[in-house]
mmCIF file with all atom_site columns, C-alpha atoms in Angstrom:
data_model
loop_
_atom_site.group_PDB
_atom_site.id
_atom_site.type_symbol
_atom_site.label_atom_id
_atom_site.label_alt_id
_atom_site.label_comp_id
_atom_site.label_asym_id
_atom_site.label_entity_id
_atom_site.label_seq_id
_atom_site.pdbx_PDB_ins_code
_atom_site.Cartn_x
_atom_site.Cartn_y
_atom_site.Cartn_z
_atom_site.occupancy
_atom_site.B_iso_or_equiv
_atom_site.pdbx_formal_charge
_atom_site.auth_seq_id
_atom_site.auth_comp_id
_atom_site.auth_asym_id
_atom_site.auth_atom_id
_atom_site.pdbx_PDB_model_num
ATOM 1   C CA . MET S 1 1   ? 96.415  91.264  66.057  1.00 91.00 ? 21  MET S CA 1
ATOM 2   C CA . GLU S 1 2   ? 92.816  89.852  66.158  1.00 94.00 ? 22  GLU S CA 1
ATOM 3   C CA . ILE S 1 3   ? 90.255  91.096  68.716  1.00 95.00 ? 23  ILE S CA 1
ATOM 4   C CA . GLU S 1 4   ? 87.438  88.819  69.875  1.00 96.00 ? 24  GLU S CA 1
ATOM 5   C CA . GLN S 1 5   ? 84.398  89.850  71.976  1.00 96.00 ? 25  GLN S CA 1
ATOM 6   C CA . THR S 1 6   ? 83.767  87.944  75.237  1.00 98.00 ? 26  THR S CA 1
ATOM 7   C CA . GLY S 1 7   ? 80.253  88.825  75.808  1.00 96.00 ? 27  GLY S CA 1
ATOM 8   C CA . LEU S 1 8   ? 81.259  91.367  78.653  1.00 98.00 ? 28  LEU S CA 1
ATOM 9   C CA . LYS S 1 9   ? 81.654  94.945  77.393  1.00 92.00 ? 29  LYS S CA 1
ATOM 10  C CA . ASP S 1 10  ? 85.036  95.956  76.691  1.00 94.00 ? 30  ASP S CA 1
ATOM 11  C CA . CYS S 1 11  ? 86.540  92.634  78.078  1.00 98.00 ? 31  CYS S CA 1
ATOM 12  C CA . LEU S 1 12  ? 88.371  91.344  74.961  1.00 98.00 ? 32  LEU S CA 1
ATOM 13  C CA . ILE S 1 13  ? 90.456  88.404  73.868  1.00 98.00 ? 33  ILE S CA 1
ATOM 14  C CA . ILE S 1 14  ? 93.658  89.563  72.021  1.00 97.00 ? 34  ILE S CA 1
ATOM 15  C CA . LYS S 1 15  ? 94.873  87.128  69.494  1.00 97.00 ? 35  LYS S CA 1
ATOM 16  C CA . PRO S 1 16  ? 98.504  88.213  68.476  1.00 94.00 ? 36  PRO S CA 1
ATOM 17  C CA . ARG S 1 17  ? 99.842  87.460  64.913  1.00 94.00 ? 37  ARG S CA 1
ATOM 18  C CA . ILE S 1 18  ? 102.414 84.669  65.235  1.00 94.00 ? 38  ILE S CA 1
ATOM 19  C CA . PHE S 1 19  ? 105.285 84.335  62.716  1.00 95.00 ? 39  PHE S CA 1
ATOM 20  C CA . GLU S 1 20  ? 106.620 80.695  62.880  1.00 93.00 ? 40  GLU S CA 1
ATOM 21  C CA . ASP S 1 21  ? 109.250 78.980  61.121  1.00 96.00 ? 41  ASP S CA 1
ATOM 22  C CA . PRO S 1 22  ? 111.905 75.963  61.644  1.00 97.00 ? 42  PRO S CA 1
ATOM 23  C CA . ARG S 1 23  ? 113.983 78.345  63.981  1.00 95.00 ? 43  ARG S CA 1
ATOM 24  C CA . GLY S 1 24  ? 110.920 79.101  66.329  1.00 94.00 ? 44  GLY S CA 1
ATOM 25  C CA . TYR S 1 25  ? 108.522 82.058  66.346  1.00 93.00 ? 45  TYR S CA 1
ATOM 26  C CA . PHE S 1 26  ? 108.172 85.677  66.875  1.00 95.00 ? 46  PHE S CA 1
ATOM 27  C CA . PHE S 1 27  ? 105.199 87.838  67.863  1.00 93.00 ? 47  PHE S CA 1
ATOM 28  C CA . GLU S 1 28  ? 104.520 91.506  68.794  1.00 92.00 ? 48  GLU S CA 1
ATOM 29  C CA . SER S 1 29  ? 103.130 90.845  72.210  1.00 92.00 ? 49  SER S CA 1
ATOM 30  C CA . PHE S 1 30  ? 101.701 94.608  72.497  1.00 93.00 ? 50  PHE S CA 1
ATOM 31  C CA . ASN S 1 31  ? 101.679 97.658  70.278  1.00 91.00 ? 51  ASN S CA 1
ATOM 32  C CA . GLN S 1 32  ? 99.865  100.683 71.820  1.00 93.00 ? 52  GLN S CA 1
ATOM 33  C CA . ASN S 1 33  ? 98.908  102.129 68.120  1.00 93.00 ? 53  ASN S CA 1
ATOM 34  C CA . THR S 1 34  ? 97.521  98.834  67.084  1.00 94.00 ? 54  THR S CA 1
ATOM 35  C CA . PHE S 1 35  ? 95.737  98.155  70.298  1.00 93.00 ? 55  PHE S CA 1
ATOM 36  C CA . GLU S 1 36  ? 94.017  101.520 70.265  1.00 94.00 ? 56  GLU S CA 1
ATOM 37  C CA . GLU S 1 37  ? 93.120  101.394 66.547  1.00 94.00 ? 57  GLU S CA 1
ATOM 38  C CA . LYS S 1 38  ? 91.552  98.004  66.763  1.00 93.00 ? 58  LYS S CA 1
ATOM 39  C CA . THR S 1 39  ? 89.827  98.373  70.070  1.00 94.00 ? 59  THR S CA 1
ATOM 40  C CA . GLY S 1 40  ? 88.905  102.184 70.349  1.00 92.00 ? 60  GLY S CA 1
ATOM 41  C CA . LEU S 1 41  ? 90.320  101.801 74.092  1.00 92.00 ? 61  LEU S CA 1
ATOM 42  C CA . SER S 1 42  ? 93.377  103.381 75.503  1.00 89.00 ? 62  SER S CA 1
ATOM 43  C CA . GLY S 1 43  ? 96.490  101.549 75.347  1.00 86.00 ? 63  GLY S CA 1
ATOM 44  C CA . ARG S 1 44  ? 98.516  103.512 77.772  1.00 93.00 ? 64  ARG S CA 1
ATOM 45  C CA . PHE S 1 45  ? 100.019 101.061 80.404  1.00 96.00 ? 65  PHE S CA 1
ATOM 46  C CA . VAL S 1 46  ? 102.188 102.330 83.201  1.00 97.00 ? 66  VAL S CA 1
ATOM 47  C CA . GLN S 1 47  ? 103.210 99.294  85.074  1.00 97.00 ? 67  GLN S CA 1
ATOM 48  C CA . ASP S 1 48  ? 104.048 95.624  84.189  1.00 97.00 ? 68  ASP S CA 1
ATOM 49  C CA . ASN S 1 49  ? 103.910 92.817  86.554  1.00 98.00 ? 69  ASN S CA 1
ATOM 50  C CA . GLU S 1 50  ? 104.832 89.178  86.709  1.00 98.00 ? 70  GLU S CA 1
ATOM 51  C CA . SER S 1 51  ? 103.953 86.156  89.000  1.00 98.00 ? 71  SER S CA 1
ATOM 52  C CA . TYR S 1 52  ? 105.108 82.683  89.206  1.00 99.00 ? 72  TYR S CA 1
ATOM 53  C CA . SER S 1 53  ? 102.794 80.029  90.825  1.00 99.00 ? 73  SER S CA 1
ATOM 54  C CA . SER S 1 54  ? 102.427 76.096  90.963  1.00 99.00 ? 74  SER S CA 1
ATOM 55  C CA . TYR S 1 55  ? 99.542  73.986  90.065  1.00 99.00 ? 75  TYR S CA 1
ATOM 56  C CA . GLY S 1 56  ? 96.355  74.554  92.185  1.00 99.00 ? 76  GLY S CA 1
ATOM 57  C CA . VAL S 1 57  ? 97.154  78.128  93.132  1.00 99.00 ? 77  VAL S CA 1
ATOM 58  C CA . ILE S 1 58  ? 94.204  80.554  92.831  1.00 99.00 ? 78  ILE S CA 1
ATOM 59  C CA . ARG S 1 59  ? 94.915  84.179  92.877  1.00 98.00 ? 79  ARG S CA 1
ATOM 60  C CA . GLY S 1 60  ? 91.951  86.519  93.169  1.00 94.00 ? 80  GLY S CA 1
ATOM 61  C CA . LEU S 1 61  ? 89.655  88.015  92.888  1.00 98.00 ? 81  LEU S CA 1
ATOM 62  C CA . HIS S 1 62  ? 91.324  91.407  93.012  1.00 97.00 ? 82  HIS S CA 1
ATOM 63  C CA . ALA S 1 63  ? 90.790  95.023  91.960  1.00 96.00 ? 83  ALA S CA 1
ATOM 64  C CA . GLN S 1 64  ? 91.708  98.455  92.914  1.00 94.00 ? 84  GLN S CA 1
ATOM 65  C CA . ALA S 1 65  ? 88.973  100.862 93.694  1.00 93.00 ? 85  ALA S CA 1
ATOM 66  C CA . GLY S 1 66  ? 88.304  104.630 93.048  1.00 93.00 ? 86  GLY S CA 1
ATOM 67  C CA . GLU S 1 67  ? 90.899  106.879 91.314  1.00 95.00 ? 87  GLU S CA 1
ATOM 68  C CA . PHE S 1 68  ? 93.364  103.827 91.333  1.00 96.00 ? 88  PHE S CA 1
ATOM 69  C CA . ALA S 1 69  ? 91.203  101.350 89.356  1.00 96.00 ? 89  ALA S CA 1
ATOM 70  C CA . GLN S 1 70  ? 93.142  99.478  86.886  1.00 97.00 ? 90  GLN S CA 1
ATOM 71  C CA . ALA S 1 71  ? 92.619  97.976  83.302  1.00 97.00 ? 91  ALA S CA 1
ATOM 72  C CA . LYS S 1 72  ? 94.839  95.069  82.707  1.00 98.00 ? 92  LYS S CA 1
ATOM 73  C CA . LEU S 1 73  ? 96.330  93.113  79.738  1.00 98.00 ? 93  LEU S CA 1
ATOM 74  C CA . VAL S 1 74  ? 97.348  89.766  80.893  1.00 99.00 ? 94  VAL S CA 1
ATOM 75  C CA . ARG S 1 75  ? 99.031  86.891  79.362  1.00 98.00 ? 95  ARG S CA 1
ATOM 76  C CA . VAL S 1 76  ? 100.907 83.676  80.177  1.00 99.00 ? 96  VAL S CA 1
ATOM 77  C CA . THR S 1 77  ? 104.543 82.939  79.213  1.00 98.00 ? 97  THR S CA 1
ATOM 78  C CA . LYS S 1 78  ? 105.103 79.593  80.709  1.00 99.00 ? 98  LYS S CA 1
ATOM 79  C CA . GLY S 1 79  ? 102.243 76.897  81.643  1.00 99.00 ? 99  GLY S CA 1
ATOM 80  C CA . GLU S 1 80  ? 98.555  77.253  81.552  1.00 99.00 ? 100 GLU S CA 1
ATOM 81  C CA . VAL S 1 81  ? 96.040  79.222  83.645  1.00 99.00 ? 101 VAL S CA 1
ATOM 82  C CA . LEU S 1 82  ? 92.289  79.812  83.805  1.00 99.00 ? 102 LEU S CA 1
ATOM 83  C CA . ASP S 1 83  ? 91.853  83.450  83.805  1.00 99.00 ? 103 ASP S CA 1
ATOM 84  C CA . VAL S 1 84  ? 88.711  84.939  85.039  1.00 99.00 ? 104 VAL S CA 1
ATOM 85  C CA . ALA S 1 85  ? 87.116  88.537  84.820  1.00 99.00 ? 105 ALA S CA 1
ATOM 86  C CA . VAL S 1 86  ? 84.091  89.635  86.665  1.00 98.00 ? 106 VAL S CA 1
ATOM 87  C CA . ASP S 1 87  ? 82.018  92.704  85.489  1.00 97.00 ? 107 ASP S CA 1
ATOM 88  C CA . VAL S 1 88  ? 81.240  94.817  88.795  1.00 96.00 ? 108 VAL S CA 1
ATOM 89  C CA . ARG S 1 89  ? 80.082  97.944  87.168  1.00 94.00 ? 109 ARG S CA 1
ATOM 90  C CA . PRO S 1 90  ? 76.681  98.560  88.684  1.00 92.00 ? 110 PRO S CA 1
ATOM 91  C CA . SER S 1 91  ? 75.315  100.087 85.413  1.00 93.00 ? 111 SER S CA 1
ATOM 92  C CA . SER S 1 92  ? 76.470  97.342  83.160  1.00 95.00 ? 112 SER S CA 1
ATOM 93  C CA . PRO S 1 93  ? 73.934  94.916  81.818  1.00 96.00 ? 113 PRO S CA 1
ATOM 94  C CA . THR S 1 94  ? 76.485  92.129  82.516  1.00 96.00 ? 114 THR S CA 1
ATOM 95  C CA . TYR S 1 95  ? 76.954  93.083  86.336  1.00 96.00 ? 115 TYR S CA 1
ATOM 96  C CA . GLY S 1 96  ? 77.889  90.101  88.210  1.00 96.00 ? 116 GLY S CA 1
ATOM 97  C CA . LYS S 1 97  ? 78.637  88.036  85.282  1.00 98.00 ? 117 LYS S CA 1
ATOM 98  C CA . HIS S 1 98  ? 81.979  86.407  84.570  1.00 98.00 ? 118 HIS S CA 1
ATOM 99  C CA . PHE S 1 99  ? 84.104  85.380  81.600  1.00 99.00 ? 119 PHE S CA 1
ATOM 100 C CA . ALA S 1 100 ? 86.745  82.517  82.011  1.00 99.00 ? 120 ALA S CA 1
ATOM 101 C CA . ILE S 1 101 ? 89.357  81.450  79.391  1.00 99.00 ? 121 ILE S CA 1
ATOM 102 C CA . ARG S 1 102 ? 92.443  79.290  79.261  1.00 99.00 ? 122 ARG S CA 1
ATOM 103 C CA . LEU S 1 103 ? 95.568  81.463  78.589  1.00 99.00 ? 123 LEU S CA 1
ATOM 104 C CA . SER S 1 104 ? 98.767  79.515  77.854  1.00 99.00 ? 124 SER S CA 1
ATOM 105 C CA . ALA S 1 105 ? 102.169 79.725  76.720  1.00 98.00 ? 125 ALA S CA 1
ATOM 106 C CA . ALA S 1 106 ? 101.030 77.496  73.795  1.00 97.00 ? 126 ALA S CA 1
ATOM 107 C CA . ASN S 1 107 ? 98.087  79.548  72.730  1.00 97.00 ? 127 ASN S CA 1
ATOM 108 C CA . LYS S 1 108 ? 99.675  83.053  73.324  1.00 98.00 ? 128 LYS S CA 1
ATOM 109 C CA . LEU S 1 109 ? 96.162  84.473  73.847  1.00 98.00 ? 129 LEU S CA 1
ATOM 110 C CA . GLN S 1 110 ? 95.793  87.566  75.940  1.00 98.00 ? 130 GLN S CA 1
ATOM 111 C CA . LEU S 1 111 ? 92.870  88.892  77.899  1.00 99.00 ? 131 LEU S CA 1
ATOM 112 C CA . TYR S 1 112 ? 92.032  92.689  78.175  1.00 98.00 ? 132 TYR S CA 1
ATOM 113 C CA . ILE S 1 113 ? 90.197  93.409  81.489  1.00 98.00 ? 133 ILE S CA 1
ATOM 114 C CA . PRO S 1 114 ? 88.728  96.955  81.726  1.00 97.00 ? 134 PRO S CA 1
ATOM 115 C CA . ARG S 1 115 ? 88.572  99.005  84.765  1.00 97.00 ? 135 ARG S CA 1
ATOM 116 C CA . GLY S 1 116 ? 85.414  97.937  86.880  1.00 96.00 ? 136 GLY S CA 1
ATOM 117 C CA . PHE S 1 117 ? 86.143  94.413  86.771  1.00 97.00 ? 137 PHE S CA 1
ATOM 118 C CA . ILE S 1 118 ? 87.634  92.169  89.480  1.00 98.00 ? 138 ILE S CA 1
ATOM 119 C CA . HIS S 1 119 ? 90.173  89.479  88.198  1.00 98.00 ? 139 HIS S CA 1
ATOM 120 C CA . GLY S 1 120 ? 91.815  86.279  89.286  1.00 98.00 ? 140 GLY S CA 1
ATOM 121 C CA . PHE S 1 121 ? 93.225  83.084  87.822  1.00 99.00 ? 141 PHE S CA 1
ATOM 122 C CA . SER S 1 122 ? 93.991  79.500  88.837  1.00 99.00 ? 142 SER S CA 1
ATOM 123 C CA . VAL S 1 123 ? 97.164  77.468  87.721  1.00 99.00 ? 143 VAL S CA 1
ATOM 124 C CA . LEU S 1 124 ? 96.060  74.560  85.690  1.00 99.00 ? 144 LEU S CA 1
ATOM 125 C CA . SER S 1 125 ? 99.754  73.437  84.784  1.00 99.00 ? 145 SER S CA 1
ATOM 126 C CA . GLU S 1 126 ? 102.712 72.256  87.001  1.00 99.00 ? 146 GLU S CA 1
ATOM 127 C CA . THR S 1 127 ? 103.823 75.949  87.128  1.00 99.00 ? 147 THR S CA 1
ATOM 128 C CA . ALA S 1 128 ? 103.048 79.185  85.271  1.00 99.00 ? 148 ALA S CA 1
ATOM 129 C CA . GLU S 1 129 ? 104.434 82.452  84.597  1.00 99.00 ? 149 GLU S CA 1
ATOM 130 C CA . PHE S 1 130 ? 101.880 85.319  84.398  1.00 98.00 ? 150 PHE S CA 1
ATOM 131 C CA . LEU S 1 131 ? 102.388 88.656  83.093  1.00 98.00 ? 151 LEU S CA 1
ATOM 132 C CA . TYR S 1 132 ? 100.252 91.663  83.071  1.00 96.00 ? 152 TYR S CA 1
ATOM 133 C CA . LYS S 1 133 ? 100.278 95.212  81.989  1.00 97.00 ? 153 LYS S CA 1
ATOM 134 C CA . CYS S 1 134 ? 98.177  97.838  84.252  1.00 98.00 ? 154 CYS S CA 1
ATOM 135 C CA . ASP S 1 135 ? 96.967  101.210 83.159  1.00 97.00 ? 155 ASP S CA 1
ATOM 136 C CA . ASN S 1 136 ? 97.425  102.620 86.669  1.00 97.00 ? 156 ASN S CA 1
ATOM 137 C CA . PHE S 1 137 ? 99.903  102.243 89.347  1.00 97.00 ? 157 PHE S CA 1
ATOM 138 C CA . PHE S 1 138 ? 99.532  99.896  92.397  1.00 95.00 ? 158 PHE S CA 1
ATOM 139 C CA . ASN S 1 139 ? 98.040  101.467 95.439  1.00 96.00 ? 159 ASN S CA 1
ATOM 140 C CA . LYS S 1 140 ? 97.614  99.239  98.500  1.00 94.00 ? 160 LYS S CA 1
ATOM 141 C CA . ALA S 1 141 ? 95.175  101.449 100.306 1.00 93.00 ? 161 ALA S CA 1
ATOM 142 C CA . SER S 1 142 ? 92.794  101.078 97.331  1.00 94.00 ? 162 SER S CA 1
ATOM 143 C CA . GLU S 1 143 ? 92.863  97.116  97.078  1.00 94.00 ? 163 GLU S CA 1
ATOM 144 C CA . THR S 1 144 ? 89.706  95.413  97.059  1.00 95.00 ? 164 THR S CA 1
ATOM 145 C CA . GLY S 1 145 ? 88.302  92.094  96.012  1.00 96.00 ? 165 GLY S CA 1
ATOM 146 C CA . VAL S 1 146 ? 85.800  89.087  96.537  1.00 98.00 ? 166 VAL S CA 1
ATOM 147 C CA . ILE S 1 147 ? 86.323  85.791  97.847  1.00 98.00 ? 167 ILE S CA 1
ATOM 148 C CA . TYR S 1 148 ? 87.323  83.367  94.995  1.00 98.00 ? 168 TYR S CA 1
ATOM 149 C CA . ASN S 1 149 ? 84.549  80.726  95.982  1.00 98.00 ? 169 ASN S CA 1
ATOM 150 C CA . ASP S 1 150 ? 81.644  83.087  96.242  1.00 98.00 ? 170 ASP S CA 1
ATOM 151 C CA . VAL S 1 151 ? 78.454  81.252  95.887  1.00 97.00 ? 171 VAL S CA 1
ATOM 152 C CA . ASP S 1 152 ? 76.794  84.091  93.788  1.00 96.00 ? 172 ASP S CA 1
ATOM 153 C CA . LEU S 1 153 ? 79.467  84.069  91.241  1.00 98.00 ? 173 LEU S CA 1
ATOM 154 C CA . ASN S 1 154 ? 79.748  80.326  91.244  1.00 98.00 ? 174 ASN S CA 1
ATOM 155 C CA . ILE S 1 155 ? 83.098  80.126  89.359  1.00 99.00 ? 175 ILE S CA 1
ATOM 156 C CA . ASP S 1 156 ? 84.638  76.845  88.562  1.00 98.00 ? 176 ASP S CA 1
ATOM 157 C CA . TRP S 1 157 ? 88.332  77.270  88.751  1.00 99.00 ? 177 TRP S CA 1
ATOM 158 C CA . LEU S 1 158 ? 88.868  73.710  87.283  1.00 99.00 ? 178 LEU S CA 1
ATOM 159 C CA . ILE S 1 159 ? 91.022  72.678  90.351  1.00 99.00 ? 179 ILE S CA 1
ATOM 160 C CA . PRO S 1 160 ? 89.684  70.014  92.759  1.00 98.00 ? 180 PRO S CA 1
ATOM 161 C CA . GLU S 1 161 ? 89.156  71.426  96.133  1.00 96.00 ? 181 GLU S CA 1
ATOM 162 C CA . GLN S 1 162 ? 91.780  69.465  97.947  1.00 98.00 ? 182 GLN S CA 1
ATOM 163 C CA . ASP S 1 163 ? 94.332  70.831  95.497  1.00 98.00 ? 183 ASP S CA 1
ATOM 164 C CA . GLN S 1 164 ? 93.475  74.591  95.765  1.00 98.00 ? 184 GLN S CA 1
ATOM 165 C CA . ALA S 1 165 ? 96.202  76.885  97.318  1.00 99.00 ? 185 ALA S CA 1
ATOM 166 C CA . VAL S 1 166 ? 94.929  80.296  98.240  1.00 98.00 ? 186 VAL S CA 1
ATOM 167 C CA . SER S 1 167 ? 96.752  83.112  100.267 1.00 98.00 ? 187 SER S CA 1
ATOM 168 C CA . ASP S 1 168 ? 95.411  83.840  103.646 1.00 98.00 ? 188 ASP S CA 1
ATOM 169 C CA . LYS S 1 169 ? 95.012  87.331  102.484 1.00 97.00 ? 189 LYS S CA 1
ATOM 170 C CA . ASP S 1 170 ? 92.790  86.113  99.630  1.00 98.00 ? 190 ASP S CA 1
ATOM 171 C CA . LEU S 1 171 ? 90.767  83.901  102.042 1.00 98.00 ? 191 LEU S CA 1
ATOM 172 C CA . LEU S 1 172 ? 89.776  87.137  103.986 1.00 97.00 ? 192 LEU S CA 1
ATOM 173 C CA . LEU S 1 173 ? 88.104  88.693  101.043 1.00 97.00 ? 193 LEU S CA 1
ATOM 174 C CA . LYS S 1 174 ? 84.396  89.386  101.294 1.00 96.00 ? 194 LYS S CA 1
ATOM 175 C CA . PRO S 1 175 ? 81.370  87.982  99.475  1.00 97.00 ? 195 PRO S CA 1
ATOM 176 C CA . PHE S 1 176 ? 80.263  89.444  96.160  1.00 97.00 ? 196 PHE S CA 1
ATOM 177 C CA . SER S 1 177 ? 77.102  90.785  97.847  1.00 95.00 ? 197 SER S CA 1
ATOM 178 C CA . ALA S 1 178 ? 79.337  92.904  100.122 1.00 93.00 ? 198 ALA S CA 1
ATOM 179 C CA . LEU S 1 179 ? 81.380  94.457  97.323  1.00 90.00 ? 199 LEU S CA 1
ATOM 180 C CA . GLN S 1 180 ? 81.422  98.183  97.275  1.00 77.00 ? 200 GLN S CA 1
ATOM 181 C CA . TYR S 1 181 ? 81.414  99.886  93.831  1.00 68.00 ? 201 TYR S CA 1
ATOM 182 C CA . ILE S 1 182 ? 85.042  100.012 92.329  1.00 69.00 ? 202 ILE S CA 1
#
C-alpha cells in the first residue's frame, strides 16, 4: 500500500499493491494495521456501504455532524466516478478547498476522507458500483451537506448539465455559506 497526499490535511490517496498474473489479479483492499502504520490515523471502521448508480448521477455533498461525524475510505469496484472531498474544518488552512480524483475499477485507487469533510461523487461511466467504509454509524438526525453546484465551491463534476441526475433530497441542500460546523 502506498499513501499519497492530496494537499488537504489527512485526506489521502491509497494505492493498493496489486498482484497480477495471467489468471487475473489479487490485492488487499484494506488492512487496519498497515493503514494505521502508514498514515498514523485510526483504521477502525464500523460500517460498510455500497451504492450503484448510472451515468450522470451526482451524489452529495454529504456529511454527518457532531458526535456522528464520519471518516470514510472509498473505492469503486465497477465503472468510474469523480470523487470529491471538501474540507469544512473551520480551523483548517484548506477550509473551503476541495480535492477531486477519478476512482475506477481499473485504477483501484481509494480515497481516505477524514471527519470534518463533506463528500460526493459523480458517475462518469455507464454505471458504477461505489463502496465506502465508515468509522461511525449512520445517524439520520445528524445528516448535513452542501448543494452540489454551490457557486463558492465551484466544483466541476465533469458531467454536462443536461445529463446531471441529482436526487430531490440533494437538491434541497443549502449553500456552502450556510453550512454549520460539522
